[in-house]
Coordinates of C-alpha atoms in Angstrom, one line a residue:
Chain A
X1 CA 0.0 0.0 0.0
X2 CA 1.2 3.5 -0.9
X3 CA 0.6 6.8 -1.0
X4 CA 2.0 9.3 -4.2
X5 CA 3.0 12.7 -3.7
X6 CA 3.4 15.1 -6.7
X7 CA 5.1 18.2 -6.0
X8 CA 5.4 21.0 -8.6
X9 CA 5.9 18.5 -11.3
X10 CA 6.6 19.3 -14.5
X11 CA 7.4 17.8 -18.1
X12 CA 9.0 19.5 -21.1
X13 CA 9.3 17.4 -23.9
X14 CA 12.5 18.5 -26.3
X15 CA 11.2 21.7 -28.7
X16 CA 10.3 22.9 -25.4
X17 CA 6.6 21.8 -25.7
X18 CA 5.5 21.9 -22.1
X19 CA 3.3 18.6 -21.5
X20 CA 2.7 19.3 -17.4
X21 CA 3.4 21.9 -15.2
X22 CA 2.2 23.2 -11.3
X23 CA 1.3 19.8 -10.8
X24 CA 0.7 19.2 -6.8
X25 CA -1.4 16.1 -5.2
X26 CA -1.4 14.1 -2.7
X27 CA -3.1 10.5 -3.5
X28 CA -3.9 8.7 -0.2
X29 CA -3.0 5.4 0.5
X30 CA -5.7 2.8 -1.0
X31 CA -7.1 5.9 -3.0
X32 CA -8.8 5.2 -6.5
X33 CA -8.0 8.4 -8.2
X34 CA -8.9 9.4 -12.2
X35 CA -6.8 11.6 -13.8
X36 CA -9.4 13.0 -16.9
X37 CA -9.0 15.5 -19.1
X38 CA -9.5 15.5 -23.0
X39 CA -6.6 14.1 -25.8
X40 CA -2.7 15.8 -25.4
X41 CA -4.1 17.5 -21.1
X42 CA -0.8 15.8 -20.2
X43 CA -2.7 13.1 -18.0
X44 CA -0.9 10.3 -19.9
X45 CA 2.0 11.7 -19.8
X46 CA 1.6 12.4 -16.1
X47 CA 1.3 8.3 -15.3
X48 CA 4.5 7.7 -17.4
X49 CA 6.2 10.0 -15.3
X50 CA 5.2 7.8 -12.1
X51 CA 6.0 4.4 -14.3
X52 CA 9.2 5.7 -14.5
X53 CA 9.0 5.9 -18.6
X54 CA 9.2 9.6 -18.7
X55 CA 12.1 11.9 -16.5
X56 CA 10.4 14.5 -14.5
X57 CA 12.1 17.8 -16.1
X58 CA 11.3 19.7 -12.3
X59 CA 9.7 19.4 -9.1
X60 CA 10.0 15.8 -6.9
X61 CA 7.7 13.0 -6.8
X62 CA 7.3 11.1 -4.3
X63 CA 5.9 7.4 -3.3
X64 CA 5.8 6.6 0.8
X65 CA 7.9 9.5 1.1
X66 CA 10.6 8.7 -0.8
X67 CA 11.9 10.9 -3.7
X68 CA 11.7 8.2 -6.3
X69 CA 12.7 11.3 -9.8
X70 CA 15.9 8.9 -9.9
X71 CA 14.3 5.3 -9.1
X72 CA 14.4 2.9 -11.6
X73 CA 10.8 1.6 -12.5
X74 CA 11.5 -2.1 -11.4
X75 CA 12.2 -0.1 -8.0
X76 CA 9.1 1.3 -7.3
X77 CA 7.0 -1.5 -6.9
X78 CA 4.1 -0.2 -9.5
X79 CA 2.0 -2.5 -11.8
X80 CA 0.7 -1.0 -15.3
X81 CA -2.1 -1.8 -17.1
X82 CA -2.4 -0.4 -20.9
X83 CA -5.1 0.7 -23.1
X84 CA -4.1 -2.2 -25.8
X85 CA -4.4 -5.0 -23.4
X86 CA -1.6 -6.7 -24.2
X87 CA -1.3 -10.1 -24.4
X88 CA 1.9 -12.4 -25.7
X89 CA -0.1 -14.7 -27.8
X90 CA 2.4 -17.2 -28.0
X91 CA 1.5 -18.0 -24.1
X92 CA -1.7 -19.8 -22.4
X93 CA -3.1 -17.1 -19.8
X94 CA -1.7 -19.3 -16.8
X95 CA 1.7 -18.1 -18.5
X96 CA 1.0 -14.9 -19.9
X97 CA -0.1 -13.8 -15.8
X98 CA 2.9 -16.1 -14.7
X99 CA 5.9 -14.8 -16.9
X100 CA 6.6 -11.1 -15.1
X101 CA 6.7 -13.9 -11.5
X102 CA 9.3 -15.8 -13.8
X103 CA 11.3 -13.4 -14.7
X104 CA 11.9 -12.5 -11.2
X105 CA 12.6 -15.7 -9.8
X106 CA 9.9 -16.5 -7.8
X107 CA 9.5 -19.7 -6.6
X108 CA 7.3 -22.5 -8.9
X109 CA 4.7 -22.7 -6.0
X110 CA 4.0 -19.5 -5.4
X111 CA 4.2 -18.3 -8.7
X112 CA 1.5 -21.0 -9.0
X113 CA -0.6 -19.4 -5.8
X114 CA -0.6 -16.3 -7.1
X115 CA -1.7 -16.9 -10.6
X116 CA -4.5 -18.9 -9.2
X117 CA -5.5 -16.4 -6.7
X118 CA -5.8 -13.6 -9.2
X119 CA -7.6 -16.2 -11.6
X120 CA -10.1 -16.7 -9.1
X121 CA -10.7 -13.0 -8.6
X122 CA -10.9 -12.1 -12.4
X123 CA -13.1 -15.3 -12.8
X124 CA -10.4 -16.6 -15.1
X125 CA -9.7 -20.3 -13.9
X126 CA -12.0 -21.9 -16.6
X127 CA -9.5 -20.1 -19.5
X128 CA -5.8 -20.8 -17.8
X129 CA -5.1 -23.4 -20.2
X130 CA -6.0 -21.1 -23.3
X131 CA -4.1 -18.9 -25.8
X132 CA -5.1 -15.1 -26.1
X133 CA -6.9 -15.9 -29.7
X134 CA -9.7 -18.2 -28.4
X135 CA -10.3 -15.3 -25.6
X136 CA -13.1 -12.3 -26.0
X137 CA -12.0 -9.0 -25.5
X138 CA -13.4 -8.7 -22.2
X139 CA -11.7 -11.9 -21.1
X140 CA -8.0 -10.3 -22.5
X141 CA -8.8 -7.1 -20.5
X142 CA -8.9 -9.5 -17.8
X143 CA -6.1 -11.6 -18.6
X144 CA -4.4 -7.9 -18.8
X145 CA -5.3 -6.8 -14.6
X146 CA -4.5 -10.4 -13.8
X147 CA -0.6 -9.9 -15.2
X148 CA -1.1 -6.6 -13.0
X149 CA -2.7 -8.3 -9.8
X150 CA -0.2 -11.0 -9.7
X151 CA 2.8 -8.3 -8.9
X152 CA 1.0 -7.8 -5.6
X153 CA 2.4 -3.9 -6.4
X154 CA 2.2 -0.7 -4.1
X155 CA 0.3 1.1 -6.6
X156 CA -1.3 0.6 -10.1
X157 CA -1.2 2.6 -12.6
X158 CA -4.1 2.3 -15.6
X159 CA -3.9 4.0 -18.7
X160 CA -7.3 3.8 -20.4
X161 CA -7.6 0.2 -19.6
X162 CA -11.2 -0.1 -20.9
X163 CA -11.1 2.4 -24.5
X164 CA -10.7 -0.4 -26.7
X165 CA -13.8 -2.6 -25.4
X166 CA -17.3 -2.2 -26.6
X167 CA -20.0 0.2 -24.9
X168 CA -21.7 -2.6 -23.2
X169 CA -18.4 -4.8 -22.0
X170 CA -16.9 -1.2 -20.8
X171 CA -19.9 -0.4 -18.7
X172 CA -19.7 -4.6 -17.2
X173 CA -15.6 -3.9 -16.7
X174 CA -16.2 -0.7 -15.0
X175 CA -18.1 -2.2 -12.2
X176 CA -15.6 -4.8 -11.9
X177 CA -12.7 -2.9 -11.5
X178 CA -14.3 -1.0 -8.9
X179 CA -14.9 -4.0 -7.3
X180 CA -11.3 -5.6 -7.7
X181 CA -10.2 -2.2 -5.9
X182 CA -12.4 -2.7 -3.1
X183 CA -11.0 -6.0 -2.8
X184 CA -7.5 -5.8 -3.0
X185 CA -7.2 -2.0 -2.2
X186 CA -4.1 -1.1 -4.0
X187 CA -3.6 2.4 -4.5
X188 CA -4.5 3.6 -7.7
X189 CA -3.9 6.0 -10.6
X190 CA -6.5 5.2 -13.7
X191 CA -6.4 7.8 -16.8
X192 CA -9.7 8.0 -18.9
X193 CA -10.6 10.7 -21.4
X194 CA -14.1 9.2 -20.4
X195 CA -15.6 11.6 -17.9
X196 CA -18.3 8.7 -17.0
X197 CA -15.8 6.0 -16.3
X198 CA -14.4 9.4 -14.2
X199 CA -17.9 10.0 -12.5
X200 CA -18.3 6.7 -12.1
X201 CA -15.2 4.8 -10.3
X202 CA -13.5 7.5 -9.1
X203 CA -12.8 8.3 -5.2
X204 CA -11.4 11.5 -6.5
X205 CA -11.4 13.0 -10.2
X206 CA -8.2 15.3 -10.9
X207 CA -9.6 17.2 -14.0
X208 CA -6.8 18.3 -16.4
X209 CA -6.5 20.3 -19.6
X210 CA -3.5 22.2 -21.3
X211 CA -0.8 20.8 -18.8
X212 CA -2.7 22.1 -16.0
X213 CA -4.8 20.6 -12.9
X214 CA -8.3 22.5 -13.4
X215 CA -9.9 20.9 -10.5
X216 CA -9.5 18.3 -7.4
X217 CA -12.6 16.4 -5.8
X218 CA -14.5 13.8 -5.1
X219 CA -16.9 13.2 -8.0
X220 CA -20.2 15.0 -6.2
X221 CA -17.9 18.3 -5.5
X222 CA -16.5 18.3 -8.9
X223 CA -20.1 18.1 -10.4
X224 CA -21.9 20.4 -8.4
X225 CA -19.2 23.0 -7.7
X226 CA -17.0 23.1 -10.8
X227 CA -14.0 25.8 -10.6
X228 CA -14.2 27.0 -14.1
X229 CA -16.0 26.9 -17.5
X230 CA -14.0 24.0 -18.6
X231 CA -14.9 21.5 -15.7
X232 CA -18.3 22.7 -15.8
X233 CA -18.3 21.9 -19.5
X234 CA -16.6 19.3 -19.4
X235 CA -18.4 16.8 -17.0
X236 CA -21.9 16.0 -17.7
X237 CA -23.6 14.6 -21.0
X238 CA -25.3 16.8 -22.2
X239 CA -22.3 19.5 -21.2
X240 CA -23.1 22.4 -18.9
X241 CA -25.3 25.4 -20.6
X242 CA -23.2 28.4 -21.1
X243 CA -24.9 31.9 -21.3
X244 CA -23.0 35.0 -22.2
X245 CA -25.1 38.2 -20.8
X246 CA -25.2 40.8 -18.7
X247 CA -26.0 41.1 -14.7
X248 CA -27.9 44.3 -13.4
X249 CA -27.1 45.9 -10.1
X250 CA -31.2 45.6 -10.1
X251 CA -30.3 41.7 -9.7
X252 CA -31.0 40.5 -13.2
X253 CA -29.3 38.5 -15.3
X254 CA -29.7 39.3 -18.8
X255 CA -29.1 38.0 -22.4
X256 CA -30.6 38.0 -26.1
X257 CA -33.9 37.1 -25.6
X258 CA -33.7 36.1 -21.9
X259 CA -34.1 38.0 -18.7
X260 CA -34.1 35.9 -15.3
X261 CA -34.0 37.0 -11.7
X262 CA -31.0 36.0 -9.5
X263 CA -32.0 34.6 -6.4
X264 CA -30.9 37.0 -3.0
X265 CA -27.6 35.3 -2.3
X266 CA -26.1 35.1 -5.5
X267 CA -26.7 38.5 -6.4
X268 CA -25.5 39.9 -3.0
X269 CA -22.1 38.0 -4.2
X270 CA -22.0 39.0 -7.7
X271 CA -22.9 42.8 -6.2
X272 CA -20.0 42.5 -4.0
X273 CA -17.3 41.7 -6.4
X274 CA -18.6 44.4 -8.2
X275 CA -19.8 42.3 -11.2
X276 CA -22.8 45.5 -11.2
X277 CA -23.8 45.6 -14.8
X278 CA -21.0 43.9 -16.8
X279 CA -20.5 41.1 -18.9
X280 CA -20.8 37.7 -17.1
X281 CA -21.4 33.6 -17.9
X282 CA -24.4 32.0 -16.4
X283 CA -23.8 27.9 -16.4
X284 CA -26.7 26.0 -16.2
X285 CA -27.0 22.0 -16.3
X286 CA -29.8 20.6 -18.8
X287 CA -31.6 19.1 -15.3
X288 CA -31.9 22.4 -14.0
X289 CA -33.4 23.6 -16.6
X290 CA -37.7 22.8 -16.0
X291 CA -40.9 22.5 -18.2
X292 CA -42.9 21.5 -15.3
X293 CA -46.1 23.8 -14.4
X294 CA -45.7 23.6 -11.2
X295 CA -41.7 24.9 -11.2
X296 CA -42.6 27.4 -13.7
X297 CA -45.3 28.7 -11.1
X298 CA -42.4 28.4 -8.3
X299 CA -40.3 30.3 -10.6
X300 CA -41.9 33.1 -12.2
X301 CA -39.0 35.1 -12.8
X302 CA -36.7 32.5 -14.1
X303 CA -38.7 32.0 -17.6
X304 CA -37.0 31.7 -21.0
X305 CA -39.2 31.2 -24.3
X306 CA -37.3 29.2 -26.6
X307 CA -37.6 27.3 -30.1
X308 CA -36.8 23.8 -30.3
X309 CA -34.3 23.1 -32.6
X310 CA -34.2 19.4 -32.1
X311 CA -35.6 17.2 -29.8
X312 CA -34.4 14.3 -28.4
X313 CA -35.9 11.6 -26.9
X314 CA -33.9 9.3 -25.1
X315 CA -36.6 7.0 -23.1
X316 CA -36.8 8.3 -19.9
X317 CA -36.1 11.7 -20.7
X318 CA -35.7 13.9 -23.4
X319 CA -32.9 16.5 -24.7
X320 CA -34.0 19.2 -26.4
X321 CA -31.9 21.5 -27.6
X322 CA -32.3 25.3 -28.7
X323 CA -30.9 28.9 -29.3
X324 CA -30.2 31.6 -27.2
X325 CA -28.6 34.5 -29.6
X326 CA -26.2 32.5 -31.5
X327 CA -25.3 29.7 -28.3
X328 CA -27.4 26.7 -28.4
X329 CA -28.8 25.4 -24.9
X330 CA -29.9 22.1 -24.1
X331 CA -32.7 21.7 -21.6
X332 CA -33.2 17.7 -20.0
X333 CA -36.8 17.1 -19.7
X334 CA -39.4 14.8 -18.9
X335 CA -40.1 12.4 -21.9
X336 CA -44.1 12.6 -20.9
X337 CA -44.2 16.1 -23.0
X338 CA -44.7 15.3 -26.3
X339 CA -42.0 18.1 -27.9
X340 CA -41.5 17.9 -31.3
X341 CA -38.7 20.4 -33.7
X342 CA -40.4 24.2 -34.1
X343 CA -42.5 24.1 -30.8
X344 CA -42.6 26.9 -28.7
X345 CA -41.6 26.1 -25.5
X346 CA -41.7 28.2 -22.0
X347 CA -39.2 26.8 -19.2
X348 CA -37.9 27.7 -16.7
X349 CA -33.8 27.9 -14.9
X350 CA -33.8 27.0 -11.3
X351 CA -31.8 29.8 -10.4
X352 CA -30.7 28.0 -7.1
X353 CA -28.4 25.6 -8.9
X354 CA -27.1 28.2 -11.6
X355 CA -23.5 29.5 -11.5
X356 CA -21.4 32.5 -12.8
X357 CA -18.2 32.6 -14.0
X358 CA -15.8 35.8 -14.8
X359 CA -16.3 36.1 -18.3
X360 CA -12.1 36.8 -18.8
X361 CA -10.8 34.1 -16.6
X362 CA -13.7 32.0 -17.0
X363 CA -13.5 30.9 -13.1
X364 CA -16.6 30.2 -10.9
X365 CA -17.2 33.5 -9.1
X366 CA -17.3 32.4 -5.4
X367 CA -16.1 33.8 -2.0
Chain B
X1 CA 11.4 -8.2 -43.7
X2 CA 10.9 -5.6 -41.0
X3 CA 13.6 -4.5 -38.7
X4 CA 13.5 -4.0 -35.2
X5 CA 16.1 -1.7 -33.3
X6 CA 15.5 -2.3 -28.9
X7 CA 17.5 -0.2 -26.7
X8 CA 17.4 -0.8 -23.4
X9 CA 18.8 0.1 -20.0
X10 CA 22.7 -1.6 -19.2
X11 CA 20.8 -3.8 -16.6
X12 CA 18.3 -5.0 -18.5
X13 CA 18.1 -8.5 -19.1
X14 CA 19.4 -8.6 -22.2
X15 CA 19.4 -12.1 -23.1
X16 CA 15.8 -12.6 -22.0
X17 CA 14.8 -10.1 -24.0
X18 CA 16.5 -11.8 -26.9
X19 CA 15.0 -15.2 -26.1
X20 CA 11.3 -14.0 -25.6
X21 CA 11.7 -12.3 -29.1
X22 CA 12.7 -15.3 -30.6
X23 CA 10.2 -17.3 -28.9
X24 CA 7.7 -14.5 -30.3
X25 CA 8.7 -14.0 -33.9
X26 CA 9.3 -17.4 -35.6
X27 CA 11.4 -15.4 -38.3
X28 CA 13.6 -13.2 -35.9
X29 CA 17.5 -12.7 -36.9
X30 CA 19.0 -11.2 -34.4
X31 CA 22.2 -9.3 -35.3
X32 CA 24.1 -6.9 -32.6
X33 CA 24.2 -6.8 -29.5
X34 CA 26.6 -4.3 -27.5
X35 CA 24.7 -4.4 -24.0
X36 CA 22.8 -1.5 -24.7
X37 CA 21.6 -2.0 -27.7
X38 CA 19.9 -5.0 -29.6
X39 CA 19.2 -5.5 -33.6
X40 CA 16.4 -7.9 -34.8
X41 CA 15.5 -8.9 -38.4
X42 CA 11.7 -9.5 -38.1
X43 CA 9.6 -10.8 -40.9
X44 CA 6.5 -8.0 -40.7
X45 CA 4.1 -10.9 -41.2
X46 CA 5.3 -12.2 -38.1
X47 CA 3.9 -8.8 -36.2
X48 CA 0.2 -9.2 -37.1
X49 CA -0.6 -11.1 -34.5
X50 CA 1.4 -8.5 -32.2
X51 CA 1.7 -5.2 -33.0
X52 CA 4.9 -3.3 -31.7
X53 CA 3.0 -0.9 -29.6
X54 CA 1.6 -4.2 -27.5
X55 CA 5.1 -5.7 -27.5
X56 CA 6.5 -2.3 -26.1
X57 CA 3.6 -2.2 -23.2
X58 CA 4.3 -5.8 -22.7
X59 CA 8.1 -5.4 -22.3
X60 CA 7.3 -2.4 -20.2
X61 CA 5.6 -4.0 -17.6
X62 CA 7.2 -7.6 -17.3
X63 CA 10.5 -6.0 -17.0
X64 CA 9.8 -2.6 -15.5
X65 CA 12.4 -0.3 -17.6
X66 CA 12.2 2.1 -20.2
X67 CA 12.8 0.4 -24.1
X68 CA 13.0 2.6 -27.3
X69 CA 12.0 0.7 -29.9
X70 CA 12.1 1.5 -33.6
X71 CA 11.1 -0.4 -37.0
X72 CA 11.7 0.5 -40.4
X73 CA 11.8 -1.7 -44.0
X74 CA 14.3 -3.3 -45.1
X75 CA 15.7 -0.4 -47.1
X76 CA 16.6 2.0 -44.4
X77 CA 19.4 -0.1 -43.7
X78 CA 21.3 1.9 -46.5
X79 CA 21.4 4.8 -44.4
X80 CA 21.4 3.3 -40.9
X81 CA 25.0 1.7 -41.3
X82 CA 25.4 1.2 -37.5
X83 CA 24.3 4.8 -36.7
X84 CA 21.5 3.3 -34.2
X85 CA 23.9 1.4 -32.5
X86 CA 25.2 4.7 -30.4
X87 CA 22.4 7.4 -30.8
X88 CA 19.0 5.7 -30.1
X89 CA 19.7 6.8 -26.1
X90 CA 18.5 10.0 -26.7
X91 CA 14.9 8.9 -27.8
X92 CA 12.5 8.2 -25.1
X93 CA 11.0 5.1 -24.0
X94 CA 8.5 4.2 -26.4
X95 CA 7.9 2.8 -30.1
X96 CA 8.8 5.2 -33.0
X97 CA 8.8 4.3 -37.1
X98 CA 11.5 5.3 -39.1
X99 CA 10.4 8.6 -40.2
X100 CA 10.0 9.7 -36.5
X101 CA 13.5 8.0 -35.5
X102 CA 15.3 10.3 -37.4
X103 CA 12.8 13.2 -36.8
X104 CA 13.6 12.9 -32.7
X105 CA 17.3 12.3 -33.6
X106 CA 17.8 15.4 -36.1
X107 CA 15.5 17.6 -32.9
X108 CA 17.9 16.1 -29.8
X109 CA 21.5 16.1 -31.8
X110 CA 21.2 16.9 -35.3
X111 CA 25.2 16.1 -34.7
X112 CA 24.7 12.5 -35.0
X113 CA 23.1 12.2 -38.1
X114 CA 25.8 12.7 -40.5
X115 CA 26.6 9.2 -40.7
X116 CA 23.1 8.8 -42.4
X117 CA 23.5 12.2 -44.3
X118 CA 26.6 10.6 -45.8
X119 CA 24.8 7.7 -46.4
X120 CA 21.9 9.3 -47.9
X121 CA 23.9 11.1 -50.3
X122 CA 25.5 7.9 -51.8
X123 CA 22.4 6.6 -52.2
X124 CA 20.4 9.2 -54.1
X125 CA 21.6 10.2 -57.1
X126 CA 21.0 12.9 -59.7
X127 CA 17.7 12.2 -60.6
X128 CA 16.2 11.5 -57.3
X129 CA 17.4 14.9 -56.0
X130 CA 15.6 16.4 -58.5
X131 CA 12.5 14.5 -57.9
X132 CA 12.4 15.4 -54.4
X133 CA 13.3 19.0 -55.1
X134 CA 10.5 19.7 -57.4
X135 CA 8.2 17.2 -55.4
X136 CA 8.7 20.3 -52.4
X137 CA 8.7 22.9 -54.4
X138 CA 5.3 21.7 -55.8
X139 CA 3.7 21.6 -52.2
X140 CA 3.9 17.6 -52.4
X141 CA 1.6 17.6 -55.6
X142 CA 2.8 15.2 -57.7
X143 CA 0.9 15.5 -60.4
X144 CA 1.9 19.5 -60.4
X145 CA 5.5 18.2 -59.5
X146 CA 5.2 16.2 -63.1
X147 CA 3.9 18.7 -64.9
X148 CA 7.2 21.0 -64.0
X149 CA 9.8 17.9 -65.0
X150 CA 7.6 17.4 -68.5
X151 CA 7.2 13.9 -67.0
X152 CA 4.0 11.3 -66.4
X153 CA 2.4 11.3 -63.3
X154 CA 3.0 7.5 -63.1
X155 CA 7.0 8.0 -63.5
X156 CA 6.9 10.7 -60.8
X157 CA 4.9 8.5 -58.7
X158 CA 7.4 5.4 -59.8
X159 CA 10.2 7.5 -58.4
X160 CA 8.6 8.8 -55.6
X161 CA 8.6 4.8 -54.5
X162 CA 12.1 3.8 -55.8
X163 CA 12.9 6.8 -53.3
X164 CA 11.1 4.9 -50.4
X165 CA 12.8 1.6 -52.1
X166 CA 16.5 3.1 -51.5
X167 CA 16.1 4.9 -48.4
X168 CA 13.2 3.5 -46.5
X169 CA 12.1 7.3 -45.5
X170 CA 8.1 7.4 -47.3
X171 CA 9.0 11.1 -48.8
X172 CA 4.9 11.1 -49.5
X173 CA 4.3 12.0 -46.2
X174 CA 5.2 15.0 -44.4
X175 CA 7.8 13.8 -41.8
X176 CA 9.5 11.8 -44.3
X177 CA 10.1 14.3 -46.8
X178 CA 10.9 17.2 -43.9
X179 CA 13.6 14.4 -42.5
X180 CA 15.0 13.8 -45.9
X181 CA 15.5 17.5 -46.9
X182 CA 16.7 18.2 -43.1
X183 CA 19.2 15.7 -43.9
X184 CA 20.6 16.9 -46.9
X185 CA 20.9 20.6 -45.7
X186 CA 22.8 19.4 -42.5

């Protein structure tokens, strides 16, 4: 069991093309934490540096408190698990789990133990005898924790173990990996570009983009609280709403064709960082956004009129998404209303859940 | 045939490394080895089944160091010589094709490539250097690039390949024909 320290890391690749920088965590011992962010955030590249693949150009990094910048990866006790689930075809899974035990001399036996143990957790003792080939994908993907498990390793590492399964097998591996986690409780770093697989697993989500942490917290924080127009935008399907107006020192919010009232608290905030009748970015999730009679009735002063540009319904619920000036909103309704493209429809924000954000820095305006 | 350069750490395994290759590739040669450095001759239908990137990842993790590895055709071999043998430590860990070997190499020490640059020019001769000239000079249009040496598209597009043929660089794609005029102006 471990815990990782990162302290001011950074990464410059040669050209100078800065990959990670300013980045500072702490991950707790037995932690499950999901580094997200989207394609080239520096996420990957942040897991190579603890693999030991990658130097770290500044700043220290730390496993059990000691500085391991220097450490050679066979020294720092960490099992990986790749994207490609990797496989050596020429080897039955009983070897393919047993050959990184091999290579270090263990002993037949408990090579043997080991192997079987983490077959029995994978539910992979019916396959031991066979060849990668005559394996589904989800089995490999298996196959590919089990060469992991065996290590018995402080920490794993995971670097999009699940992007190359289908829809369906991803959603049946996610649970399992949380599961294996609560079971064997090895510390671990897991890198998705997949913000559900982040939602979903994670004890804490580290949002990055550019090189940059944007934002630390459990998955609930993260959602409800997001730091800036990126995380807000980024987690959630549909995305967060973003509209660009104006709030009055009358307590309005204004934009294009809408005009909603902010609620006491908010406005005494945005009133005392002087945000008085300039340009500001109202967020709004799709949920919050209500064609109900009775919220519109709660609400008076939070209606928008909008055209529905296309409607979509997804079972349960439908999205339906419209215009407001030139930035199209989507609204998450029930799927009783019958809405069909070109209605008129009245809804309303539940200004209680809404947030602003500095329309230059693009942070969540807070105190 | 497809070759296969591996550098690994001084205290890597080395000889395990060679024999889970072998064990791997029914085809493999394997040529130098200098302790830091390991050649393989791999027959590229012996890769389908595993492509490089997976044998990189698996390498990684069974043996827990850093590997460069880098493939190229048979060809580049002409301007290789043994220039791998002693400048592949600057590349990071990871799996790089031909084209982006020598595009790493010429960004880290551009110094180390004129073994290949002599190479290069003792392989391409008159007629190539004016292919590739007016290839660039036509924005990689080859039909344009024709049109300006009063030649058929299908001899510029023969040439284009015996270029590939004798060098192993694909001068059709960007990297390749950046590297190959980086080269020559070293």
């Amino acid at each position: 069991m471990a815990q990782i320290k990162f302290d001011q890391l950074k990464k410059i690749y040669e050209g100078d093309v800065v990959a990670v920088q300013d980045f500072n965590l702490k991950v707790d011992d037995q932690e499950f934490i999901v580094l997200v962010g989207p394609s080239g955030c520096g996420k990957s590249t942040t897991l190579r540096m603890v693999a030991g693949l990658e130097d770290i150009t500044e700043g220290d990094l730390y496993i059990d408190d000691i500085r391991v910048n220097d450490v050679a990866p066979k020294d720092r006790d960490i099992a990986m698990v790749f994207q490609s689930y990797a496989l050596y075809p020429h080897m039955t899974v009983y070897d393919n789990m047993a050959f990184s035990l091999k290579l270090r001399k263990f002993p037949k036996d408990e090579i043997d133990e080991r192997v079987q143990n983490a077959a029995d957790i994978l539910g992979l003792k019916p396959y031991l005898d066979r060849k990668p080939k005559a394996l589904s994908g989800g089995q490999k993907q298996r196959v590919a924790l089990g060469r992991a498990i065996v290590r018995d390793a402080n920490v794993f590492l995971m670097d999009e173990p699940l992007s190359n399964l289908d829809a369906k097998l991803r959603v049946q591996m996610r649970a399992e990996i949380i599961k294996l986690h609560k079971r064997i409780k090895t510390t671990t770093v897991y890198v998705t570009h997949d913000q559900i697989e982040a939602m979903t697993m994670a004890d804490r989500i580290v949002i990055m983009n550019d090189g940059f942490i944007q934002q630390v917290g459990v998955p609930k924080e993260i959602y409800d609280y997001p730091n800036n127009i990126f995380v807000g935008g980024f987690i959630g399907t549909p995305a967060m709403n973003f509209v660009y107006g104006k709030y009055t020192k009358e307590g309005y919010f204004e934009s294009d064709n809408v005009k909603v009232k902010v609620p006491g608290v908010k406005a005494k905030l945005l009133n005392d960082k002087n945000y008085g009748d300039k340009p500001i970015v109202l967020g709004i999730r799709p949920e919050d956004i209500h064609d109900e009679n009775i919220v519109l009735e709660t609400y008076k002063e939070s209606h928008v009129k909008l055209k529905v540009e296309v409607s979509e319904l997804l079972g349960a619920e439908t999205n339906v998404y419209a215009k407001i000036g030139d930035k199209e909103i989507v609204a998450r309704v029930s799927a009783r209303d019958d809405i069909k493209m070109g209605d008129e429809l009245e809804l309303a924000f539940d200004m209680n859940k809404v947030h602003f954000f500095d329309i230059d820095s693009e942070e969540r305006i807070r105190n | 045939m497809q070759k296969l350069h591996v550098h690994m750490h001084k205290s890597a395994p080395h000889s395990m490394v060679e024999d889970l290759l072998i064990d791997l590739y029914p085809s493999v040669t394997f040529f130098v080895n200098n302790g830091v450095y390991t050649y393989f001759s791999i027959d590229i239908n012996d890769t389908v089944d595993l492509p490089l990137e997976d044998l990189y990842n698996l390498l990684v993790t069974d043996f827990e160091m850093r590997f460069t590895l880098c493939y190229h055709p048979s060809a580049a071999k002409n301007l290789i010589g043994n220039a791998f043998s002693t400048t592949l430590n600057v590349l990071p860990s990871g799996t790089f094709s031909f084209e982006e070997t020598l595009f790493k190499l010429y960004k880290a020490h551009p110094e180390n490539l004129s073994t290949i640059k002599t190479n290069l020019n003792s392989v391409l001769t008159q007629t190539d250097n004016v292919t590739l000239t007016a290839f660039g000079n036509a924005n990689m249009k080859a039909l344009r690039a024709a049109k300006r040496l009063f030649i058929h598209r299908n001899t510029m597009q023969y040439r284009l390949d015996h270029i590939q043929e004798m060098t192993g660089i694909d001068v059709k794609t960007f990297k390749g024909l950046f590297i190959i005029h980086a080269l020559q102006s070293l």
